[in-house]
Amino acid sequence: MGYFDAASVAPLHPVARQALVASLEEGWADPGRVYREGRRARVLVDAAREAAAEAVGCRADEVVFTASGTDAVYRGIAGALAGRRRTGRHLIVSGVEHSSVLHSAEAWEADGGSVSRVSVDRGGAVSVGGYGDALRADTALACLQSANHEVGTVQPVAEVAEVCRAAGVPLLVDAAQSLGWGPVGGGWSLLTASARKWGGPAGVGLLVVRKGVRFQPQGPREEGRSGRSADFGNIPAIVAAVAALRAVQAEADAEAVRLRELTERVRARVPGLVPDVEVVGDPVRRLPGIVTFSCLYVDGEALLHELDREGFAVSSGSSCTSGTLEPSHVLRAMGVLSEGNVRVSLPPGVAEADVERFLDVLPGAVARVREKLGAPAPATSVRAAELVVDSLGKRCPIPVIELAKVIGDVPVGGTVRVLSDDEAARLDIPAWCEMRGQEYLGEEAAAAGTAYLVRRVS
């Protein structure tokens, strides 16, 4: 089985498995108690905290273990905003943050706060100037992921942290995808991470709050605990998570070289193997193991099923796999094609032969999905200067397929008006125009849904 979805959950690292089993004998008691069993458990927690601090590059008393990476994000954002409530109620996030950050921002807005969302380029990267422009006198907190979870783009964290520091604003960094590759540099103020991303067991997250950062824990607190988290959770899982983090960081330099070569192979060869494909994400500033591409005229969920039948587990950020009509917020923010989106995220130790076999089976899988959906063949007849395509009630990628089928039926300079009520069309039709060299004229209100106008230029 080719498991290529490590960005969601990395396989349990062998060191984590060993540490988990070993610590089950010692870490079952309450580490807050003074009797022998409690003291043994406390030794494990304290040692794990020291090791985690070394891996992050911070002080041990700045580290708190949480129930998950998402829990760490929620606690970190809420506590930082509450701690700086006298400064103001303005929050800054990027448009490609993990959903936990964006959900926190939405909740903040619903409670009367204000949020600025910094845009990204087509590679998925923010600009340092974008954060500088968003800063205000009432900014309480800024958030930026260290690397994107869908396309692998690495963000300029150190530079953004410096801009925020100069303005006296703390920066929270979501390091879930990158911490396994090494500490996050720069003068950040808070950091969150998730153990399942680096081969630790699920149910363990990290929240780091630097000394001097105003922080007020939110929600109920247990007496005798730090207040930032319950802190004494699943001790064997915590020990295993930190053991895995130390192990993968020790292996990171050598493994990064190998995975970069494999993902570059995928990035380079997929466009030649499969017609009408867009490889997305920054081509240089990127994580070693993630490569993402989008295929025209392909339903993402159907393609994932085809690849699963071939023995490959991959993921998709397209709207077709979400069960809704909403496209991926990351791809939407980047302005790239969302339909037929495939994320390949290679786990450490993946075999080169598995990557080669994936490249062998991918063209056939895409072709089968396109055939089932009736993907377009070249058309040459000319009937009218404008055609109307009614795609109301049809989900991605059908509106784009129907557009592609008829674009050849209008003369150069003629237009096609696509009627659609699928939100993904707002992103995919302009992306299709850019890929196919046609002109996107914009959208208009229609009696039902929205009309998207395309002019044929070639």
Short mmCIF file of C-alpha atoms in Angstrom, two decimals:
data_model
loop_
_atom_site.label_atom_id
_atom_site.label_comp_id
_atom_site.label_asym_id
_atom_site.label_seq_id
_atom_site.Cartn_x
_atom_site.Cartn_y
_atom_site.Cartn_z
CA MET A 1 0.00 0.00 0.00
CA GLY A 2 1.37 3.43 -0.95
CA TYR A 3 0.39 5.64 1.98
CA PHE A 4 0.86 9.16 0.60
CA ASP A 5 -1.18 11.19 3.13
CA ALA A 6 1.40 11.93 5.81
CA ALA A 7 0.38 15.60 5.96
CA SER A 8 -2.90 14.44 7.50
CA VAL A 9 -1.51 11.77 9.82
CA ALA A 10 2.02 10.39 9.68
CA PRO A 11 2.42 6.67 10.45
CA LEU A 12 3.38 5.99 14.05
CA HIS A 13 7.16 6.20 14.34
CA PRO A 14 8.84 3.02 15.69
CA VAL A 15 10.46 5.06 18.47
CA ALA A 16 7.03 6.36 19.48
CA ARG A 17 5.66 2.83 19.64
CA GLN A 18 8.53 1.72 21.89
CA ALA A 19 8.21 4.74 24.17
CA LEU A 20 4.44 4.31 24.41
CA VAL A 21 4.69 0.70 25.55
CA ALA A 22 7.51 1.39 27.99
CA SER A 23 5.83 4.39 29.62
CA LEU A 24 2.53 2.57 30.16
CA GLU A 25 4.15 0.90 33.17
CA GLU A 26 5.28 4.15 34.78
CA GLY A 27 2.97 6.89 33.54
CA TRP A 28 -0.50 5.82 34.66
CA ALA A 29 -0.74 7.71 37.96
CA ASP A 30 -1.56 11.36 38.69
CA PRO A 31 1.74 13.28 38.44
CA GLY A 32 0.36 15.88 40.84
CA ARG A 33 0.51 13.40 43.75
CA VAL A 34 3.46 13.00 46.10
CA TYR A 35 3.38 9.22 46.49
CA ARG A 36 5.78 7.01 44.55
CA GLU A 37 3.55 6.26 41.55
CA GLY A 38 2.71 9.95 41.15
CA ARG A 39 6.38 10.92 41.38
CA ARG A 40 7.25 8.42 38.64
CA ALA A 41 4.60 9.86 36.37
CA ARG A 42 5.81 13.39 37.14
CA VAL A 43 9.36 12.47 36.17
CA LEU A 44 8.07 11.30 32.77
CA VAL A 45 6.08 14.51 32.20
CA ASP A 46 8.94 16.77 33.22
CA ALA A 47 11.44 14.87 31.06
CA ALA A 48 9.05 15.05 28.09
CA ARG A 49 8.64 18.80 28.61
CA GLU A 50 12.40 19.34 28.71
CA ALA A 51 12.86 17.30 25.52
CA ALA A 52 10.02 19.09 23.76
CA ALA A 53 11.51 22.47 24.69
CA GLU A 54 14.84 21.44 23.22
CA ALA A 55 13.14 20.34 19.99
CA VAL A 56 11.17 23.59 19.72
CA GLY A 57 13.95 25.90 20.86
CA CYS A 58 12.34 27.39 23.96
CA ARG A 59 12.28 27.09 27.75
CA ALA A 60 10.69 24.06 29.37
CA ASP A 61 8.34 26.19 31.45
CA GLU A 62 6.99 27.72 28.23
CA VAL A 63 5.70 24.33 26.99
CA VAL A 64 2.23 22.96 27.67
CA PHE A 65 0.83 19.67 26.36
CA THR A 66 -2.72 19.84 25.00
CA ALA A 67 -5.32 17.35 23.78
CA SER A 68 -4.50 17.97 20.08
CA GLY A 69 -2.98 20.47 17.68
CA THR A 70 -6.42 21.99 17.13
CA ASP A 71 -6.91 22.34 20.88
CA ALA A 72 -3.54 24.08 21.10
CA VAL A 73 -4.61 26.58 18.42
CA TYR A 74 -7.91 27.32 20.13
CA ARG A 75 -6.26 27.77 23.53
CA GLY A 76 -3.38 29.80 22.14
CA ILE A 77 -5.49 32.27 20.18
CA ALA A 78 -8.13 32.68 22.87
CA GLY A 79 -5.58 33.15 25.64
CA ALA A 80 -3.46 35.65 23.70
CA LEU A 81 -6.48 37.72 22.66
CA ALA A 82 -7.80 37.77 26.22
CA GLY A 83 -4.39 38.69 27.60
CA ARG A 84 -4.15 41.69 25.29
CA ARG A 85 -7.76 42.84 25.47
CA ARG A 86 -6.67 46.28 26.70
CA THR A 87 -4.65 46.77 23.51
CA GLY A 88 -7.63 46.13 21.25
CA ARG A 89 -9.77 43.54 19.51
CA HIS A 90 -8.07 43.26 16.12
CA LEU A 91 -6.74 39.90 14.87
CA ILE A 92 -4.63 39.21 11.76
CA VAL A 93 -4.59 35.85 9.94
CA SER A 94 -3.57 34.74 6.47
CA GLY A 95 -6.09 33.45 3.95
CA VAL A 96 -4.51 29.98 3.91
CA GLU A 97 -4.36 29.15 7.62
CA HIS A 98 -5.57 25.83 8.97
CA SER A 99 -9.32 25.74 9.55
CA SER A 100 -8.81 25.82 13.33
CA VAL A 101 -7.24 29.28 13.02
CA LEU A 102 -9.93 30.51 10.62
CA HIS A 103 -12.71 29.14 12.84
CA SER A 104 -11.17 30.97 15.78
CA ALA A 105 -11.16 34.15 13.70
CA GLU A 106 -14.82 33.68 12.75
CA ALA A 107 -15.75 33.17 16.40
CA TRP A 108 -13.80 36.31 17.32
CA GLU A 109 -15.73 38.32 14.71
CA ALA A 110 -19.04 36.92 15.93
CA ASP A 111 -18.11 38.14 19.42
CA GLY A 112 -17.52 41.68 18.16
CA GLY A 113 -13.82 41.54 17.29
CA SER A 114 -12.34 42.54 13.94
CA VAL A 115 -10.20 40.37 11.65
CA SER A 116 -7.84 41.20 8.78
CA ARG A 117 -7.12 38.36 6.35
CA VAL A 118 -3.81 38.74 4.52
CA SER A 119 -3.88 37.53 0.91
CA VAL A 120 -1.35 35.18 -0.70
CA ASP A 121 0.19 34.89 -4.16
CA ARG A 122 -0.52 32.04 -6.59
CA GLY A 123 2.18 30.01 -4.88
CA GLY A 124 0.38 30.28 -1.54
CA ALA A 125 2.88 32.62 0.16
CA VAL A 126 2.07 35.76 2.12
CA SER A 127 4.09 38.92 1.72
CA VAL A 128 5.81 40.49 4.69
CA GLY A 129 4.40 43.82 3.55
CA GLY A 130 0.89 42.38 3.68
CA TYR A 131 1.26 41.77 7.41
CA GLY A 132 2.88 45.16 7.88
CA ASP A 133 -0.04 46.86 6.17
CA ALA A 134 -2.57 44.94 8.28
CA LEU A 135 -1.05 45.96 11.62
CA ARG A 136 -3.00 48.59 13.55
CA ALA A 137 -2.78 50.32 16.89
CA ASP A 138 -5.49 47.99 18.22
CA THR A 139 -3.99 44.75 16.88
CA ALA A 140 -3.92 42.20 19.69
CA LEU A 141 -2.50 39.18 17.81
CA ALA A 142 -1.25 38.01 14.43
CA CYS A 143 -1.25 34.37 13.26
CA LEU A 144 0.81 32.71 10.52
CA GLN A 145 1.42 29.05 9.73
CA SER A 146 5.04 28.02 9.25
CA ALA A 147 4.13 25.95 6.18
CA ASN A 148 0.89 25.23 4.38
CA HIS A 149 -0.87 21.94 4.99
CA GLU A 150 -2.40 21.62 1.51
CA VAL A 151 0.32 22.77 -0.89
CA GLY A 152 3.50 22.70 1.22
CA THR A 153 4.48 26.36 0.76
CA VAL A 154 6.83 27.63 3.49
CA GLN A 155 5.96 31.05 4.87
CA PRO A 156 8.38 33.90 5.77
CA VAL A 157 7.82 33.49 9.50
CA ALA A 158 11.03 35.15 10.71
CA GLU A 159 10.45 38.25 8.60
CA VAL A 160 6.79 38.56 9.62
CA ALA A 161 7.74 38.03 13.28
CA GLU A 162 10.21 40.91 13.04
CA VAL A 163 7.55 43.24 11.59
CA CYS A 164 5.14 42.24 14.35
CA ARG A 165 7.80 42.60 17.06
CA ALA A 166 8.58 46.13 15.90
CA ALA A 167 4.89 46.96 16.28
CA GLY A 168 4.65 45.29 19.69
CA VAL A 169 2.27 42.59 18.43
CA PRO A 170 2.76 38.90 19.32
CA LEU A 171 2.85 36.38 16.49
CA LEU A 172 1.31 32.92 16.90
CA VAL A 173 2.84 30.33 14.58
CA ASP A 174 1.00 27.13 13.65
CA ALA A 175 3.97 24.77 13.18
CA ALA A 176 1.98 21.58 12.77
CA GLN A 177 3.42 20.72 9.34
CA SER A 178 7.01 21.86 9.85
CA LEU A 179 8.12 21.13 13.42
CA GLY A 180 9.14 17.58 12.53
CA TRP A 181 11.68 19.07 10.10
CA GLY A 182 13.22 21.34 12.73
CA PRO A 183 12.62 24.32 15.02
CA VAL A 184 10.84 27.38 13.65
CA GLY A 185 13.21 30.33 13.51
CA GLY A 186 12.43 33.97 14.19
CA GLY A 187 11.06 35.95 17.07
CA TRP A 188 7.61 34.39 17.30
CA SER A 189 5.66 34.69 20.55
CA LEU A 190 3.40 31.63 20.58
CA LEU A 191 3.64 28.30 18.76
CA THR A 192 1.30 25.35 18.30
CA ALA A 193 1.90 21.88 16.89
CA SER A 194 0.32 18.42 16.55
CA ALA A 195 2.07 15.13 17.35
CA ARG A 196 0.23 13.10 14.73
CA LYS A 197 1.92 15.16 11.99
CA TRP A 198 5.41 13.87 12.89
CA GLY A 199 4.68 10.25 13.75
CA GLY A 200 3.52 10.62 17.34
CA PRO A 201 0.21 9.25 18.60
CA ALA A 202 -2.98 11.22 18.03
CA GLY A 203 -4.35 13.19 20.96
CA VAL A 204 -1.23 15.20 21.80
CA GLY A 205 -0.59 18.82 20.90
CA LEU A 206 1.94 21.46 21.92
CA LEU A 207 1.28 25.04 22.99
CA VAL A 208 4.31 27.25 23.61
CA VAL A 209 3.86 30.70 25.13
CA ARG A 210 7.06 32.74 25.41
CA LYS A 211 7.85 34.46 28.67
CA GLY A 212 6.66 38.04 28.65
CA VAL A 213 3.69 37.41 26.36
CA ARG A 214 0.45 38.57 27.94
CA PHE A 215 -1.71 35.45 28.14
CA GLN A 216 -4.94 34.79 29.98
CA PRO A 217 -6.18 31.18 29.82
CA GLN A 218 -9.80 30.79 28.80
CA GLY A 219 -12.35 28.22 29.90
CA PRO A 220 -12.54 26.21 33.11
CA ARG A 221 -9.26 25.53 34.89
CA GLU A 222 -8.43 22.72 37.26
CA GLU A 223 -6.93 23.71 40.59
CA GLY A 224 -3.20 23.11 40.75
CA ARG A 225 -2.68 23.08 36.99
CA SER A 226 -0.91 25.64 34.82
CA GLY A 227 -4.16 27.12 33.54
CA ARG A 228 -3.03 27.01 29.91
CA SER A 229 -4.08 23.37 29.66
CA ALA A 230 -5.15 20.46 31.84
CA ASP A 231 -1.47 19.55 31.32
CA PHE A 232 -1.65 16.09 32.91
CA GLY A 233 -3.30 14.23 30.05
CA ASN A 234 -2.35 10.94 28.47
CA ILE A 235 1.19 10.71 29.84
CA PRO A 236 2.31 7.66 27.82
CA ALA A 237 1.07 9.36 24.64
CA ILE A 238 2.91 12.57 25.58
CA VAL A 239 6.13 10.65 26.16
CA ALA A 240 5.72 8.83 22.85
CA ALA A 241 4.96 12.07 21.00
CA VAL A 242 8.11 13.77 22.24
CA ALA A 243 10.22 10.70 21.55
CA ALA A 244 8.94 10.68 17.97
CA LEU A 245 9.64 14.40 17.59
CA ARG A 246 13.25 13.99 18.69
CA ALA A 247 13.69 11.00 16.40
CA VAL A 248 12.28 12.62 13.24
CA GLN A 249 14.24 15.82 13.83
CA ALA A 250 17.43 13.75 14.15
CA GLU A 251 16.63 12.09 10.81
CA ALA A 252 15.31 15.25 9.14
CA ASP A 253 18.34 16.49 7.20
CA ALA A 254 19.03 13.22 5.41
CA GLU A 255 15.37 12.40 4.83
CA ALA A 256 14.61 15.89 3.52
CA VAL A 257 17.14 15.47 0.72
CA ARG A 258 15.59 12.16 -0.33
CA LEU A 259 11.97 13.33 -0.15
CA ARG A 260 12.73 16.54 -2.05
CA GLU A 261 14.11 14.51 -4.92
CA LEU A 262 11.02 12.30 -4.98
CA THR A 263 8.53 15.17 -4.83
CA GLU A 264 10.46 17.10 -7.50
CA ARG A 265 10.17 13.99 -9.66
CA VAL A 266 6.39 14.08 -9.23
CA ARG A 267 6.21 17.83 -9.87
CA ALA A 268 8.26 17.52 -13.05
CA ARG A 269 6.69 14.42 -14.54
CA VAL A 270 2.97 14.73 -13.79
CA PRO A 271 2.33 17.55 -16.33
CA GLY A 272 3.90 15.42 -19.04
CA LEU A 273 2.02 12.28 -18.07
CA VAL A 274 -1.45 13.84 -17.64
CA PRO A 275 -2.84 16.55 -19.97
CA ASP A 276 -4.44 19.67 -18.49
CA VAL A 277 -2.79 19.58 -15.09
CA GLU A 278 -1.72 22.50 -12.89
CA VAL A 279 0.97 21.87 -10.25
CA VAL A 280 0.37 24.30 -7.38
CA GLY A 281 2.38 25.69 -4.49
CA ASP A 282 5.68 27.54 -4.37
CA PRO A 283 8.23 25.61 -6.47
CA VAL A 284 11.19 26.47 -4.20
CA ARG A 285 10.09 27.50 -0.68
CA ARG A 286 8.29 24.29 0.20
CA LEU A 287 8.29 21.35 2.60
CA PRO A 288 10.24 18.29 1.45
CA GLY A 289 7.39 15.77 1.21
CA ILE A 290 4.34 17.58 -0.22
CA VAL A 291 3.39 18.04 -3.87
CA THR A 292 -0.07 19.11 -5.01
CA PHE A 293 -1.65 19.26 -8.46
CA SER A 294 -5.10 19.85 -9.93
CA CYS A 295 -6.55 18.08 -12.97
CA LEU A 296 -9.10 19.69 -15.28
CA TYR A 297 -12.31 17.74 -15.97
CA VAL A 298 -11.84 15.47 -12.96
CA ASP A 299 -13.98 14.92 -9.88
CA GLY A 300 -11.57 14.84 -6.94
CA GLU A 301 -13.44 12.22 -4.95
CA ALA A 302 -13.74 9.91 -7.95
CA LEU A 303 -10.00 10.22 -8.62
CA LEU A 304 -9.16 9.43 -5.01
CA HIS A 305 -11.28 6.28 -5.25
CA GLU A 306 -9.51 5.26 -8.47
CA LEU A 307 -6.12 5.72 -6.85
CA ASP A 308 -7.25 3.85 -3.75
CA ARG A 309 -8.18 0.89 -5.94
CA GLU A 310 -4.64 1.03 -7.30
CA GLY A 311 -3.27 0.89 -3.75
CA PHE A 312 -2.52 4.56 -3.09
CA ALA A 313 -3.84 6.71 -0.25
CA VAL A 314 -3.79 10.39 -1.19
CA SER A 315 -5.94 13.35 -0.20
CA SER A 316 -7.67 16.22 -1.92
CA GLY A 317 -8.44 19.80 -1.02
CA SER A 318 -11.10 20.12 -3.70
CA SER A 319 -14.74 20.84 -2.97
CA CYS A 320 -15.66 17.44 -4.32
CA THR A 321 -14.23 15.66 -1.29
CA SER A 322 -15.62 18.00 1.33
CA GLY A 323 -19.24 17.00 0.89
CA THR A 324 -20.19 20.64 0.26
CA LEU A 325 -20.27 23.07 -2.65
CA GLU A 326 -17.41 25.07 -1.14
CA PRO A 327 -13.96 24.77 -2.74
CA SER A 328 -10.82 24.50 -0.62
CA HIS A 329 -10.23 27.82 1.11
CA VAL A 330 -6.49 27.45 0.46
CA LEU A 331 -6.86 26.94 -3.29
CA ARG A 332 -9.47 29.69 -3.44
CA ALA A 333 -7.11 32.13 -1.70
CA MET A 334 -4.35 31.19 -4.15
CA GLY A 335 -6.66 31.65 -7.16
CA VAL A 336 -5.75 28.26 -8.64
CA LEU A 337 -7.80 25.37 -10.00
CA SER A 338 -9.68 23.50 -7.28
CA GLU A 339 -11.28 20.65 -9.23
CA GLY A 340 -9.51 17.32 -9.41
CA ASN A 341 -7.07 18.36 -6.71
CA VAL A 342 -4.61 15.75 -5.42
CA ARG A 343 -2.19 16.21 -2.51
CA VAL A 344 0.66 13.71 -2.34
CA SER A 345 2.41 13.90 1.05
CA LEU A 346 5.16 11.31 1.38
CA PRO A 347 5.98 9.83 4.78
CA PRO A 348 9.60 9.42 5.89
CA GLY A 349 11.01 6.15 4.63
CA VAL A 350 8.72 5.89 1.60
CA ALA A 351 10.11 3.62 -1.08
CA GLU A 352 11.22 5.10 -4.40
CA ALA A 353 9.53 2.17 -6.15
CA ASP A 354 6.16 3.21 -4.70
CA VAL A 355 6.55 6.72 -6.11
CA GLU A 356 7.41 5.31 -9.52
CA ARG A 357 4.40 3.01 -9.44
CA PHE A 358 2.18 5.98 -8.53
CA LEU A 359 3.43 7.82 -11.61
CA ASP A 360 2.70 4.72 -13.69
CA VAL A 361 -0.93 4.35 -12.58
CA LEU A 362 -1.88 8.04 -12.35
CA PRO A 363 -2.49 8.68 -16.08
CA GLY A 364 -4.85 5.73 -16.37
CA ALA A 365 -6.75 6.71 -13.23
CA VAL A 366 -7.28 10.27 -14.50
CA ALA A 367 -8.30 9.03 -17.95
CA ARG A 368 -10.93 6.69 -16.48
CA VAL A 369 -12.48 9.46 -14.39
CA ARG A 370 -12.54 11.85 -17.34
CA GLU A 371 -14.17 9.23 -19.53
CA LYS A 372 -16.92 8.63 -16.97
CA LEU A 373 -17.59 12.38 -16.73
CA GLY A 374 -17.61 12.90 -20.50
CA ALA A 375 -14.55 15.16 -20.71
CA PRO A 376 -14.45 17.30 -23.89
CA ALA A 377 -13.02 16.38 -27.27
CA PRO A 378 -11.86 19.13 -29.68
CA ALA A 379 -14.74 20.95 -31.39
CA THR A 380 -14.50 23.03 -34.57
CA SER A 381 -18.01 24.00 -35.66
CA VAL A 382 -19.20 27.59 -35.23
CA ARG A 383 -22.87 28.25 -34.54
CA ALA A 384 -23.25 31.63 -32.81
CA ALA A 385 -21.32 34.59 -31.39
CA GLU A 386 -22.59 33.70 -27.92
CA LEU A 387 -23.66 30.42 -26.34
CA VAL A 388 -25.35 29.83 -23.01
CA VAL A 389 -24.42 26.74 -21.01
CA ASP A 390 -26.94 25.79 -18.35
CA SER A 391 -25.04 23.99 -15.56
CA LEU A 392 -27.45 24.83 -12.77
CA GLY A 393 -27.66 22.07 -10.21
CA LYS A 394 -24.44 20.40 -11.42
CA ARG A 395 -21.39 20.09 -9.20
CA CYS A 396 -17.73 20.43 -10.04
CA PRO A 397 -16.20 19.72 -12.46
CA ILE A 398 -19.26 19.49 -14.74
CA PRO A 399 -19.66 23.26 -15.37
CA VAL A 400 -16.07 23.51 -16.58
CA ILE A 401 -16.40 20.35 -18.68
CA GLU A 402 -19.48 21.76 -20.41
CA LEU A 403 -17.70 25.08 -20.98
CA ALA A 404 -14.74 23.30 -22.54
CA LYS A 405 -17.01 21.29 -24.82
CA VAL A 406 -18.60 24.35 -26.41
CA ILE A 407 -15.82 26.95 -26.45
CA GLY A 408 -14.89 25.76 -29.94
CA ASP A 409 -18.45 26.34 -31.13
CA VAL A 410 -18.14 30.13 -30.97
CA PRO A 411 -15.84 32.14 -33.24
CA VAL A 412 -12.73 33.86 -31.91
CA GLY A 413 -14.09 36.89 -30.09
CA GLY A 414 -17.35 35.11 -29.29
CA THR A 415 -18.49 34.45 -25.74
CA VAL A 416 -19.83 31.59 -23.65
CA ARG A 417 -22.12 32.33 -20.71
CA VAL A 418 -22.04 29.56 -18.08
CA LEU A 419 -24.94 29.43 -15.62
CA SER A 420 -23.95 27.70 -12.39
CA ASP A 421 -24.98 27.60 -8.74
CA ASP A 422 -21.89 25.68 -7.63
CA GLU A 423 -19.60 27.96 -5.62
CA ALA A 424 -16.55 26.15 -7.02
CA ALA A 425 -17.31 27.58 -10.47
CA ARG A 426 -16.33 31.04 -9.20
CA LEU A 427 -12.79 29.76 -8.79
CA ASP A 428 -12.54 27.04 -11.43
CA ILE A 429 -13.81 28.91 -14.49
CA PRO A 430 -11.24 31.74 -14.19
CA ALA A 431 -8.53 29.13 -13.49
CA TRP A 432 -9.61 27.18 -16.59
CA CYS A 433 -9.39 30.36 -18.70
CA GLU A 434 -5.85 31.00 -17.53
CA MET A 435 -4.78 27.42 -18.23
CA ARG A 436 -6.44 27.32 -21.68
CA GLY A 437 -5.55 30.82 -22.85
CA GLN A 438 -9.12 32.16 -22.93
CA GLU A 439 -10.34 35.48 -21.49
CA TYR A 440 -12.45 35.54 -18.37
CA LEU A 441 -14.81 38.53 -18.50
CA GLY A 442 -16.29 38.23 -15.02
CA GLU A 443 -19.63 37.26 -13.54
CA GLU A 444 -23.15 38.63 -13.63
CA ALA A 445 -26.26 38.03 -11.61
CA ALA A 446 -28.68 35.57 -13.19
CA ALA A 447 -32.28 34.58 -12.54
CA ALA A 448 -30.89 31.46 -10.89
CA GLY A 449 -27.28 31.03 -9.80
CA THR A 450 -24.56 33.14 -11.42
CA ALA A 451 -23.56 33.75 -15.05
CA TYR A 452 -19.83 33.45 -15.76
CA LEU A 453 -18.68 35.05 -19.05
CA VAL A 454 -15.79 33.73 -21.11
CA ARG A 455 -14.47 35.14 -24.40
CA ARG A 456 -12.74 32.85 -26.88
CA VAL A 457 -9.37 34.32 -27.88
CA SER A 458 -7.69 31.28 -29.42
#
